């Protein structure tokens, strides 16, 4: 079995994510403006992971999907991130990691999920429970065209149900594949019939479930570098599919595309995982890297590198927490903290709040990692955090103001 150290796995993860050694990542590093080149750069980042997770929270001046792109593409306009899903663009929206934008050619991979989601995963058989609502939505969209979520009130004369129920039924029809998301504007979804959104070449070529799972696992490993089976499964929320996942990994290994690879922890324990054969030669070169500690970038708390808390702990010795749902008095770091990546280390986290009318990005707190029991924050870490904040503030068009510093 191959082995990697935490440092090798960490560096490989950052290289694959486009956050370290740009010339090794194969990803673009700049995307000025809102034109074709900027869109293509964004599409390249999305293709690397296979998905771009969506999130509604914009308190830091941009939503998560914009922050993921800003952290990799200098000059990227966050407004463009809100406008990526449009008719004619090579993306579609569906349940991937969570609700995500994904490359259009990946649509056939999720036929097994669309079948499973004929009963909505949260609400059960909504379509069967509210057949008249479902039929009215189908008829209305077919006759009148695409329909926004906010326009589903329908008027009182038709007894158009509860708006909340209509939105849920529309979501169930989308989850099962009858509807597709045609576009998003101001984060509002526009529903349409699937045949008017997804080209026939992708719509009419669904993949068998075993092939789809195999492909999804390989895509996950492409984005992660090294990963455990659990991380690969959670990348696409493949629940209760252990037999299918194990079989798919064995096929990928037999085909010579992946190899078993253990992460050797500081305690000497071997944590089983996987590595793409294509990344094998890269791991030996990673030890020669000398990342700049004073160059920082802010990451979304939902960044593909960060959502797996156990993996972040293993590779970065960083406790990635999200405290949005905690009462204010119980928060340790803040409502919506963006970790600071400095070279290959996560050195701090910033709690930010955008104040658009004042043109200000309010820095409510910066929490530095103490590390090794030290109380003094290294100069390089402070400089990395400063540069990360300046870059991010410029990207979202705001001026930083008001900072309180804590030593973690």
mmCIF file of N, CA and C in Angstrom, residues 298 349-355 360-367 389 393 399-405:
data_model
loop_
_atom_site.group_PDB
_atom_site.id
_atom_site.type_symbol
_atom_site.label_atom_id
_atom_site.label_comp_id
_atom_site.label_asym_id
_atom_site.label_seq_id
_atom_site.Cartn_x
_atom_site.Cartn_y
_atom_site.Cartn_z
ATOM 1 N N UNK A 298 -8.469 34.455 1.864
ATOM 2 C CA UNK A 298 -9.639 34.066 2.646
ATOM 3 C C UNK A 298 -10.404 32.965 1.919
ATOM 4 N N UNK A 349 -8.891 33.086 11.425
ATOM 5 C CA UNK A 349 -10.243 33.154 10.857
ATOM 6 C C UNK A 349 -10.804 34.540 11.141
ATOM 7 N N UNK A 350 -11.544 35.073 10.179
ATOM 8 C CA UNK A 350 -12.088 36.420 10.283
ATOM 9 C C UNK A 350 -13.605 36.387 10.266
ATOM 10 N N UNK A 351 -14.187 37.100 11.207
ATOM 11 C CA UNK A 351 -15.639 37.278 11.247
ATOM 12 C C UNK A 351 -15.946 38.612 10.582
ATOM 13 N N UNK A 352 -16.568 38.568 9.418
ATOM 14 C CA UNK A 352 -16.777 39.760 8.596
ATOM 15 C C UNK A 352 -18.265 40.071 8.444
ATOM 16 N N UNK A 353 -18.549 41.362 8.315
ATOM 17 C CA UNK A 353 -19.912 41.802 8.029
ATOM 18 C C UNK A 353 -19.857 42.970 7.048
ATOM 19 N N UNK A 354 -20.485 42.785 5.896
ATOM 20 C CA UNK A 354 -20.503 43.836 4.877
ATOM 21 C C UNK A 354 -21.558 44.882 5.216
ATOM 22 N N UNK A 355 -21.169 46.146 5.095
ATOM 23 C CA UNK A 355 -22.092 47.269 5.293
ATOM 24 C C UNK A 355 -22.076 48.076 3.993
ATOM 25 N N UNK A 360 -18.379 49.684 3.562
ATOM 26 C CA UNK A 360 -17.410 49.201 4.532
ATOM 27 C C UNK A 360 -17.548 47.698 4.747
ATOM 28 N N UNK A 361 -16.408 47.055 4.917
ATOM 29 C CA UNK A 361 -16.364 45.659 5.308
ATOM 30 C C UNK A 361 -15.919 45.634 6.767
ATOM 31 N N UNK A 362 -16.872 45.417 7.648
ATOM 32 C CA UNK A 362 -16.593 45.481 9.080
ATOM 33 C C UNK A 362 -15.926 44.186 9.533
ATOM 34 N N UNK A 363 -14.726 44.312 10.028
ATOM 35 C CA UNK A 363 -13.990 43.165 10.554
ATOM 36 C C UNK A 363 -14.294 43.074 12.042
ATOM 37 N N UNK A 364 -15.209 42.210 12.386
ATOM 38 C CA UNK A 364 -15.661 42.122 13.766
ATOM 39 C C UNK A 364 -14.608 41.461 14.664
ATOM 40 N N UNK A 365 -13.865 40.511 14.105
ATOM 41 C CA UNK A 365 -12.817 39.847 14.883
ATOM 42 C C UNK A 365 -11.872 39.103 13.956
ATOM 43 N N UNK A 366 -10.629 39.002 14.379
ATOM 44 C CA UNK A 366 -9.643 38.130 13.745
ATOM 45 C C UNK A 366 -9.087 37.227 14.838
ATOM 46 N N UNK A 367 -9.281 35.936 14.676
ATOM 47 C CA UNK A 367 -8.782 34.966 15.655
ATOM 48 C C UNK A 367 -7.602 34.230 15.039
ATOM 49 N N UNK A 389 -7.146 39.985 3.688
ATOM 50 C CA UNK A 389 -8.269 40.910 3.889
ATOM 51 C C UNK A 389 -8.295 41.977 2.804
ATOM 52 N N UNK A 393 -11.408 42.407 0.308
ATOM 53 C CA UNK A 393 -12.169 43.658 0.352
ATOM 54 C C UNK A 393 -12.195 44.332 -1.012
ATOM 55 N N UNK A 399 -14.328 48.739 1.841
ATOM 56 C CA UNK A 399 -13.120 49.143 2.566
ATOM 57 C C UNK A 399 -13.110 48.507 3.954
ATOM 58 N N UNK A 400 -12.013 47.799 4.328
ATOM 59 C CA UNK A 400 -11.966 47.178 5.658
ATOM 60 C C UNK A 400 -12.006 48.217 6.774
ATOM 61 N N UNK A 401 -12.681 47.857 7.863
ATOM 62 C CA UNK A 401 -12.746 48.754 8.999
ATOM 63 C C UNK A 401 -13.046 47.967 10.262
ATOM 64 N N UNK A 402 -12.461 48.407 11.377
ATOM 65 C CA UNK A 402 -12.818 47.897 12.702
ATOM 66 C C UNK A 402 -12.400 46.474 12.951
ATOM 67 N N UNK A 403 -11.269 46.279 13.595
ATOM 68 C CA UNK A 403 -10.794 44.919 13.830
ATOM 69 C C UNK A 403 -10.443 44.745 15.301
ATOM 70 N N UNK A 404 -10.873 43.624 15.854
ATOM 71 C CA UNK A 404 -10.466 43.206 17.186
ATOM 72 C C UNK A 404 -9.699 41.893 17.021
ATOM 73 N N UNK A 405 -8.585 41.784 17.683
ATOM 74 C CA UNK A 405 -7.720 40.618 17.493
ATOM 75 C C UNK A 405 -7.710 39.758 18.753
#
